[in-house]
CSV table of C-alpha atoms in Angstrom, one decimal:
chain,number,residue,atom,x,y,z
A,1,MET,CA,-13.8,81.5,225.4
A,2,GLN,CA,-16.2,82.8,228.0
A,3,ILE,CA,-15.9,80.5,231.0
A,4,GLY,CA,-18.3,80.4,233.9
A,5,ILE,CA,-17.7,79.1,237.5
A,6,PRO,CA,-21.0,78.8,239.4
A,7,ARG,CA,-21.3,78.2,243.1
A,8,GLU,CA,-22.2,74.5,243.9
A,9,THR,CA,-25.8,74.2,245.2
A,10,LEU,CA,-25.8,70.5,246.2
A,11,PRO,CA,-26.2,70.3,250.0
A,12,GLY,CA,-22.9,69.6,251.6
A,13,GLU,CA,-20.8,70.3,248.5
A,14,THR,CA,-18.2,72.8,249.6
A,15,ARG,CA,-15.8,72.4,246.6
A,16,VAL,CA,-15.4,74.8,243.7
A,17,ALA,CA,-14.4,74.1,240.1
A,18,ALA,CA,-11.8,76.8,239.8
A,19,ILE,CA,-9.4,78.4,242.2
A,20,PRO,CA,-7.7,81.8,241.8
A,21,ASP,CA,-4.5,80.2,240.5
A,22,THR,CA,-6.3,78.3,237.7
A,23,VAL,CA,-8.4,81.3,236.9
A,24,LYS,CA,-5.3,83.4,236.4
A,25,LYS,CA,-4.0,80.8,233.9
A,26,LEU,CA,-7.2,80.8,232.0
A,27,ILE,CA,-7.1,84.6,231.8
A,28,GLN,CA,-3.5,84.5,230.6
A,29,ALA,CA,-4.6,82.2,227.9
A,30,GLY,CA,-7.0,84.8,226.6
A,31,HIS,CA,-10.3,83.6,228.1
A,32,GLN,CA,-12.9,85.6,229.9
A,33,VAL,CA,-13.8,84.1,233.3
A,34,ARG,CA,-17.0,84.7,235.2
A,35,VAL,CA,-17.1,83.6,238.8
A,36,GLU,CA,-20.3,83.6,240.7
A,37,ARG,CA,-20.1,85.6,243.9
A,38,ALA,CA,-19.3,83.4,246.9
A,39,ALA,CA,-18.5,80.4,244.7
A,40,GLY,CA,-15.3,79.7,246.5
A,41,LEU,CA,-16.1,80.8,250.0
A,42,ALA,CA,-16.9,77.4,251.4
A,43,ALA,CA,-13.5,76.2,250.1
A,44,ARG,CA,-11.9,79.3,251.7
A,45,TYR,CA,-11.3,81.2,248.4
A,46,ARG,CA,-12.4,84.8,248.6
A,47,ASP,CA,-14.1,86.8,245.9
A,48,SER,CA,-11.3,89.4,246.1
A,49,ASP,CA,-8.8,86.6,245.2
A,50,TYR,CA,-10.7,85.8,242.1
A,51,GLU,CA,-10.9,89.5,241.1
A,52,SER,CA,-7.2,89.8,241.6
A,53,ALA,CA,-6.7,86.9,239.3
A,54,GLY,CA,-8.7,88.7,236.6
A,55,ALA,CA,-12.1,87.2,236.9
A,56,THR,CA,-15.4,89.1,236.8
A,57,LEU,CA,-17.8,88.5,239.7
A,58,VAL,CA,-21.3,87.8,238.5
A,59,ASP,CA,-24.6,86.2,239.6
A,60,ALA,CA,-25.6,82.6,239.1
A,61,ALA,CA,-27.4,83.1,235.8
A,62,GLN,CA,-24.4,84.9,234.3
A,63,ALA,CA,-22.0,82.2,235.4
A,64,LEU,CA,-24.2,79.3,234.3
A,65,GLY,CA,-25.0,81.1,231.0
A,66,ALA,CA,-21.3,81.2,229.9
A,67,GLU,CA,-20.2,79.4,226.7
A,68,LEU,CA,-18.2,76.9,228.8
A,69,VAL,CA,-19.2,76.0,232.4
A,70,LEU,CA,-16.9,74.3,234.9
A,71,LYS,CA,-18.7,72.5,237.8
A,72,VAL,CA,-18.0,70.0,240.5
A,73,ARG,CA,-21.4,68.3,240.4
A,74,ARG,CA,-24.0,67.7,237.8
A,75,PRO,CA,-26.4,70.7,237.4
A,76,ASP,CA,-29.9,70.4,238.7
A,77,ALA,CA,-33.0,71.4,236.9
A,78,ALA,CA,-32.9,75.0,238.1
A,79,GLU,CA,-29.3,75.3,237.0
A,80,LEU,CA,-29.9,73.7,233.6
A,81,ALA,CA,-32.7,76.2,232.9
A,82,GLN,CA,-30.1,79.0,233.2
A,83,MET,CA,-27.5,77.4,231.0
A,84,ALA,CA,-26.9,78.5,227.4
A,85,PRO,CA,-28.3,76.3,224.6
A,86,GLN,CA,-25.4,74.5,222.9
A,87,GLY,CA,-23.2,75.3,225.9
A,88,ILE,CA,-20.3,73.1,227.0
A,89,LEU,CA,-20.2,71.6,230.5
A,90,LEU,CA,-17.3,69.9,232.3
A,91,GLY,CA,-17.7,68.3,235.7
A,92,MET,CA,-18.2,65.1,237.7
A,93,LEU,CA,-21.5,64.1,236.1
A,94,ASP,CA,-22.0,60.5,237.2
A,95,PRO,CA,-21.6,58.9,233.7
A,96,PHE,CA,-23.3,55.7,234.6
A,97,ASP,CA,-26.5,57.4,235.7
A,98,LEU,CA,-28.4,57.6,232.4
A,99,ASP,CA,-31.5,59.1,233.9
A,100,GLY,CA,-29.4,61.9,235.3
A,101,LEU,CA,-27.6,62.5,232.0
A,102,ARG,CA,-30.7,62.7,229.8
A,103,PRO,CA,-31.6,66.2,231.0
A,104,LEU,CA,-28.2,67.4,229.9
A,105,ALA,CA,-28.7,66.1,226.4
A,106,GLU,CA,-32.2,67.5,226.3
A,107,ALA,CA,-30.8,70.9,227.2
A,108,GLY,CA,-28.6,70.7,224.1
A,109,LEU,CA,-25.4,70.7,226.1
A,110,THR,CA,-22.1,69.1,225.1
A,111,ALA,CA,-21.0,67.5,228.4
A,112,PHE,CA,-17.9,65.8,229.6
A,113,ALA,CA,-17.9,63.6,232.6
A,114,LEU,CA,-14.3,63.5,233.9
A,115,GLU,CA,-14.9,60.4,236.1
A,116,ALA,CA,-15.0,58.4,232.9
A,117,ALA,CA,-11.4,59.2,231.9
A,118,PRO,CA,-9.4,56.1,231.2
A,119,ARG,CA,-6.8,55.0,233.8
A,120,THR,CA,-3.8,55.6,231.5
A,121,THR,CA,-0.5,57.4,232.0
A,122,ARG,CA,-1.6,60.2,229.6
A,123,ALA,CA,-4.8,60.8,231.6
A,124,GLN,CA,-3.2,60.9,235.0
A,125,SER,CA,-3.1,64.7,235.3
A,126,LEU,CA,-6.8,65.0,234.7
A,127,ASP,CA,-7.9,61.9,236.7
A,128,VAL,CA,-10.5,63.5,239.0
A,129,LEU,CA,-11.3,60.1,240.7
A,130,SER,CA,-7.7,59.6,241.7
A,131,SER,CA,-7.2,63.2,243.0
A,132,GLN,CA,-10.4,63.2,245.0
A,133,SER,CA,-10.1,59.6,246.3
A,134,ASN,CA,-6.6,60.2,247.5
A,135,LEU,CA,-7.9,62.9,249.8
A,136,ALA,CA,-10.9,60.8,250.8
A,137,GLY,CA,-8.7,58.0,251.9
A,138,TYR,CA,-6.7,60.3,254.1
A,139,LYS,CA,-9.8,61.8,255.6
A,140,ALA,CA,-11.3,58.4,256.3
A,141,VAL,CA,-8.4,57.6,258.6
A,142,LEU,CA,-8.8,60.9,260.4
A,143,LEU,CA,-12.5,60.2,260.9
A,144,ALA,CA,-11.6,56.9,262.4
A,145,THR,CA,-9.3,58.5,264.9
A,146,GLN,CA,-12.1,60.9,265.8
A,147,TYR,CA,-14.6,58.1,266.6
A,148,TYR,CA,-12.1,55.6,268.0
A,149,GLY,CA,-11.7,56.0,271.8
A,150,ARG,CA,-8.1,55.0,271.8
A,151,ILE,CA,-4.8,56.1,270.2
A,152,PHE,CA,-3.3,54.6,267.0
A,153,PRO,CA,0.4,54.1,267.9
A,154,MET,CA,1.9,51.9,270.5
A,155,MET,CA,2.9,54.0,273.5
A,156,MET,CA,5.0,53.0,276.4
A,157,THR,CA,4.4,55.0,279.5
A,158,ALA,CA,5.2,54.8,283.2
A,159,ALA,CA,1.6,53.7,283.8
A,160,GLY,CA,1.9,50.9,281.3
A,161,THR,CA,2.0,50.1,277.6
A,162,LEU,CA,-0.8,51.0,275.1
A,163,LYS,CA,-1.1,48.6,272.2
A,164,ALA,CA,-1.1,49.9,268.6
A,165,ALA,CA,-4.5,50.0,266.8
A,166,ARG,CA,-5.2,47.2,264.3
A,167,VAL,CA,-6.5,48.6,261.0
A,168,VAL,CA,-8.0,46.6,258.2
A,169,VAL,CA,-8.5,48.4,254.8
A,170,LEU,CA,-10.8,46.7,252.3
A,171,GLY,CA,-10.0,47.7,248.8
A,172,ALA,CA,-6.5,48.9,247.8
A,173,GLY,CA,-7.2,51.4,245.1
A,174,VAL,CA,-6.2,55.0,245.3
A,175,ALA,CA,-8.3,55.7,248.4
A,176,GLY,CA,-7.3,52.4,250.1
A,177,LEU,CA,-3.6,52.9,249.5
A,178,GLN,CA,-3.8,56.4,251.0
A,179,ALA,CA,-5.7,55.1,254.0
A,180,ILE,CA,-3.0,52.5,254.5
A,181,ALA,CA,-0.2,55.1,254.3
A,182,THR,CA,-2.0,57.5,256.6
A,183,ALA,CA,-2.8,54.8,259.2
A,184,ARG,CA,0.8,53.6,259.1
A,185,ARG,CA,2.1,57.1,259.6
A,186,LEU,CA,-0.1,57.3,262.7
A,187,GLY,CA,1.5,54.1,264.1
A,188,ALA,CA,-1.2,51.5,263.4
A,189,VAL,CA,-0.7,47.9,262.4
A,190,VAL,CA,-2.4,47.7,259.0
A,191,GLU,CA,-3.8,44.8,256.9
A,192,ALA,CA,-5.4,45.2,253.5
A,193,SER,CA,-7.5,43.1,251.1
A,194,ASP,CA,-8.1,43.6,247.4
A,195,VAL,CA,-9.3,41.3,244.5
A,196,ARG,CA,-6.4,42.4,242.3
A,197,PRO,CA,-3.2,40.4,242.8
A,198,ALA,CA,-1.1,43.4,241.7
A,199,ALA,CA,-2.3,45.3,244.8
A,200,ARG,CA,-0.1,43.1,247.1
A,201,GLU,CA,3.1,44.8,246.1
A,202,GLN,CA,1.6,48.2,246.6
A,203,VAL,CA,0.1,47.3,250.0
A,204,GLU,CA,3.4,45.9,251.2
A,205,SER,CA,5.4,48.8,249.9
A,206,LEU,CA,3.4,51.0,252.3
A,207,GLY,CA,4.1,48.8,255.3
A,208,GLY,CA,0.8,47.0,255.2
A,209,LYS,CA,0.2,43.2,255.3
A,210,PHE,CA,-1.8,41.8,252.4
A,211,ILE,CA,-4.7,39.6,253.2
A,212,ASP,CA,-4.3,36.8,250.6
A,213,VAL,CA,-7.2,34.9,249.2
A,214,PRO,CA,-5.8,32.2,246.9
A,215,TYR,CA,-7.3,31.7,243.4
A,216,GLU,CA,-8.6,28.2,242.7
A,217,THR,CA,-9.2,28.6,239.0
A,218,ASP,CA,-7.8,30.4,236.0
A,219,GLU,CA,-11.1,32.2,235.6
A,220,GLU,CA,-10.8,33.7,239.1
A,221,ARG,CA,-7.2,34.8,238.4
A,222,GLU,CA,-8.2,36.4,235.0
A,223,ILE,CA,-11.1,38.3,236.5
A,224,ALA,CA,-9.0,39.5,239.3
A,225,GLN,CA,-6.7,41.4,236.9
A,226,GLY,CA,-9.5,44.0,236.5
A,227,THR,CA,-10.3,46.2,233.6
A,228,GLY,CA,-8.7,49.6,233.0
A,229,GLY,CA,-7.4,49.8,236.5
A,230,TYR,CA,-10.8,49.0,238.0
A,231,ALA,CA,-11.9,45.9,239.8
A,232,ARG,CA,-14.4,43.5,238.3
A,233,PRO,CA,-17.1,41.4,240.1
A,234,MET,CA,-15.5,38.2,241.3
A,235,PRO,CA,-17.1,34.7,241.1
A,236,ALA,CA,-19.3,33.7,244.0
A,237,ALA,CA,-16.9,31.0,245.2
A,238,TRP,CA,-14.0,33.4,245.5
A,239,MET,CA,-16.2,36.0,247.2
A,240,ALA,CA,-17.3,33.4,249.8
A,241,ARG,CA,-13.7,32.6,250.6
A,242,GLN,CA,-12.8,36.2,250.8
A,243,ALA,CA,-15.8,37.0,253.0
A,244,ALA,CA,-14.8,34.3,255.5
A,245,LEU,CA,-11.2,35.5,255.7
A,246,VAL,CA,-12.1,39.2,255.9
A,247,ALA,CA,-14.7,38.4,258.6
A,248,GLU,CA,-12.0,36.9,260.8
A,249,ARG,CA,-9.7,39.8,260.3
A,250,CYS,CA,-12.5,42.3,261.0
A,251,LYS,CA,-13.4,40.6,264.2
A,252,GLN,CA,-9.9,41.2,265.4
A,253,ALA,CA,-9.6,44.8,264.1
A,254,ASP,CA,-10.1,48.1,265.9
A,255,ILE,CA,-10.7,50.0,262.7
A,256,VAL,CA,-12.1,48.9,259.4
A,257,ILE,CA,-12.0,51.2,256.4
A,258,THR,CA,-13.9,50.0,253.3
A,259,THR,CA,-13.3,51.5,249.9
A,260,ALA,CA,-14.5,48.9,247.4
A,261,LEU,CA,-16.4,50.3,244.4
A,262,ILE,CA,-17.2,48.9,241.0
A,263,PRO,CA,-18.1,51.5,238.3
A,264,GLY,CA,-21.7,51.4,237.4
A,265,ARG,CA,-22.7,48.9,240.0
A,266,PRO,CA,-23.8,48.9,243.6
A,267,ALA,CA,-21.0,48.6,246.1
A,268,PRO,CA,-20.1,45.0,247.0
A,269,VAL,CA,-21.1,43.9,250.5
A,270,LEU,CA,-17.8,43.0,252.3
A,271,ILE,CA,-18.9,43.1,255.9
A,272,GLN,CA,-22.0,41.2,257.0
A,273,PRO,CA,-24.1,42.2,260.0
A,274,ASP,CA,-23.0,39.1,261.9
A,275,THR,CA,-19.4,40.2,261.5
A,276,VAL,CA,-20.2,43.6,263.0
A,277,ASP,CA,-21.9,41.8,265.9
A,278,ALA,CA,-18.7,39.9,266.6
A,279,MET,CA,-16.4,43.0,266.5
A,280,LYS,CA,-14.8,44.5,269.6
A,281,PRO,CA,-16.8,47.2,271.6
A,282,GLY,CA,-15.3,50.5,270.5
A,283,ALA,CA,-14.4,49.3,267.0
A,284,VAL,CA,-15.0,51.7,264.1
A,285,ILE,CA,-16.0,51.1,260.5
A,286,VAL,CA,-15.6,53.9,258.0
A,287,ASP,CA,-17.7,52.9,255.0
A,288,MET,CA,-16.4,55.0,252.1
A,289,ALA,CA,-18.8,53.3,249.6
A,290,VAL,CA,-21.9,54.3,251.5
A,291,GLU,CA,-23.2,56.5,248.7
A,292,ARG,CA,-23.4,53.4,246.4
A,293,GLY,CA,-25.2,51.3,248.9
A,294,GLY,CA,-22.2,50.7,251.2
A,295,ASN,CA,-19.8,47.8,251.8
A,296,CYS,CA,-21.7,47.1,255.0
A,297,PRO,CA,-25.5,46.9,255.1
A,298,LEU,CA,-25.6,48.5,258.5
A,299,SER,CA,-24.0,51.8,257.3
A,300,VAL,CA,-26.4,54.7,256.8
A,301,ALA,CA,-25.5,57.4,254.3
A,302,GLY,CA,-24.8,60.7,255.9
A,303,GLN,CA,-24.9,59.4,259.5
A,304,VAL,CA,-22.7,58.0,262.2
A,305,VAL,CA,-24.5,55.1,263.9
A,306,ASP,CA,-23.8,52.8,266.9
A,307,HIS,CA,-24.5,49.1,266.5
A,308,ASN,CA,-23.9,47.2,269.7
A,309,GLY,CA,-20.9,49.3,270.6
A,310,VAL,CA,-19.4,49.4,267.0
A,311,THR,CA,-19.5,52.8,265.4
A,312,LEU,CA,-20.3,52.9,261.7
A,313,VAL,CA,-19.3,56.1,260.0
A,314,GLY,CA,-21.3,56.7,256.8
A,315,LEU,CA,-20.4,60.3,256.1
A,316,THR,CA,-20.6,61.0,252.4
A,317,ASN,CA,-18.5,63.2,250.1
A,318,LEU,CA,-15.3,63.0,252.2
A,319,PRO,CA,-13.3,65.2,249.7
A,320,ALA,CA,-15.7,68.1,250.5
A,321,LEU,CA,-14.5,67.9,254.1
A,322,LEU,CA,-11.1,69.0,252.7
A,323,ALA,CA,-12.5,71.5,250.4
A,324,THR,CA,-9.5,73.8,249.9
A,325,ASP,CA,-7.1,71.1,248.8
A,326,ALA,CA,-9.8,69.1,247.0
A,327,SER,CA,-10.8,72.2,245.0
A,328,ALA,CA,-7.2,72.9,244.1
A,329,LEU,CA,-6.6,69.4,242.8
A,330,TYR,CA,-9.9,69.3,241.0
A,331,ALA,CA,-9.4,72.7,239.4
A,332,ARG,CA,-6.0,71.6,238.0
A,333,ASN,CA,-7.6,68.4,236.7
A,334,LEU,CA,-10.1,70.5,234.8
A,335,LEU,CA,-7.4,72.9,233.5
A,336,ASP,CA,-5.5,69.9,232.0
A,337,PHE,CA,-8.7,68.6,230.4
A,338,LEU,CA,-9.3,71.9,228.8
A,339,LYS,CA,-6.0,71.6,226.9
A,340,LEU,CA,-7.6,68.7,225.0
A,341,ILE,CA,-10.6,70.6,223.8
A,342,ILE,CA,-9.3,74.1,223.3
A,343,ASP,CA,-6.9,74.8,220.4
A,344,ALA,CA,-3.9,77.1,220.2
A,345,GLU,CA,-6.1,80.0,219.2
A,346,GLY,CA,-8.2,79.5,222.4
A,347,ARG,CA,-11.3,78.2,220.5
A,348,TYR,CA,-13.3,75.1,221.3
A,349,ALA,CA,-12.1,72.2,219.1
A,350,LEU,CA,-13.3,68.6,219.6
A,351,PRO,CA,-10.7,66.1,218.4
A,352,ALA,CA,-12.3,63.1,216.8
A,353,ASP,CA,-9.8,60.4,217.7
A,354,ASP,CA,-8.8,61.2,221.2
A,355,ASP,CA,-9.4,58.3,223.6
A,356,ILE,CA,-9.8,60.5,226.6
A,357,ILE,CA,-12.4,62.7,224.9
A,358,GLN,CA,-14.3,59.7,223.6
A,359,ALA,CA,-14.4,58.2,227.1
A,360,CYS,CA,-15.6,61.4,228.8
A,361,LEU,CA,-18.0,62.8,226.2
A,362,VAL,CA,-21.5,61.8,227.5
A,363,CYS,CA,-23.8,64.0,225.3
A,364,GLN,CA,-23.5,66.3,222.3
A,365,GLY,CA,-25.9,68.3,220.3
A,366,GLY,CA,-29.0,66.9,222.1
A,367,GLN,CA,-27.9,63.3,221.8
A,368,LEU,CA,-27.0,61.1,224.7
A,369,LEU,CA,-23.9,59.2,223.9
A,370,ARG,CA,-23.9,56.7,226.8
A,371,SER,CA,-25.9,53.5,226.9
A,372,ALA,CA,-26.8,51.0,229.7
C-alpha cells in the first residue's frame, strides 16, 4: 500500500504518527511510505532518518493524498481537502465528537479512531489511550515538581529536616497509576482515590494509600465496577460522600493531580473552588482533565493560574511535551493496528467480525457509523 505520514498542524502538537523504526518495518512489508518533510522534527526525528529507513520525502499534499494516511490528530478542513477520495485514515479522531467526524464521512474516507479500541488483552498493544496516558501521568508529576516551591522527598540536613510532600491523585486509571508510581519514586507520600474498588489493590501495590469511600447500596457497588475498563458516572449520594472526603484530603495536600475522565462526557468536578480556597499556600493542582472541562472549575485550559496562592496547572496535551517517546509508542500502536486491516499480501482487507475493528471504525464509504 501507499502510506502517507503528514506533519501535524494542530497548534502545540509535536508528535508524529510514524518514526524511522516503524517506517522501516512498513517498507520491509512491501509498502511505499511518503513522509512529509519536517513531519518528525518537533519530535526530534530527522528527515534523513526517514530517508535512511526507505521513506520518500514529499510535501503535505502528497502525504495526505496517499491511499492510507497515518495521523496523530483528526485532519482539519484544509487537510481533508487534500486527502484522496475513498482513502483510509488512522488516528486519534475523538470518536465521541460526531460533529467532528461528519466531515470525514462526507469526504468519503474510511476512518479508524484508535481511542475507541476495547480494553481487552488482545487490544493492549494498540491501546493508544494507555500508551499516551502513561506518559501523561509521568509528566504531570514533573510539572508539579516544577511549580511546587519545595522538594518531594523527606530530607534530613544539618540545618533541619524537610518533610516529604503529600500528594493526592484523583483517578487511578493508567495516568493516575503512573502519577502515583512517579511521585513515590520521588519520595512523596501518596494517597489516591477512584470509584472502582479494583483500583485499591493497584494503588497499594505502588506504595500509595487508597482513599476509601464506602458503598452504601448494591447499586453503587455495581456502577463502581465500570464498563470495559472505564469508570461510569456514580450516583449523586456517593459523589457527595466522595467529595467531602476528597476535600479534606486535598486541604492537607501539597500536590493534587486529577486524572478523572469518562468517555463521551464532560470531566467530573472533583475539587470545588471552596476546597481550593482552603488549600495550603504553595500547593499545586495539576488538572489532567482540563481539555474536557477540568476536574476543578478554576483550571484554565492551556494556562497556569494562581488562585490565592494555589497554582493550578491546566497545560493540555501532556504527551506532546514528551514527543519523542510519545511518538515512538503511538507509532508502534498504529503498526499493530495495521496488522488487523492489511492481509498477508499487503492489501487492505477489512475483517467483518473483529471486535477491535468494529469498535474503531467510525466512518466508511461516506457513512458515519457512530451515533450519539
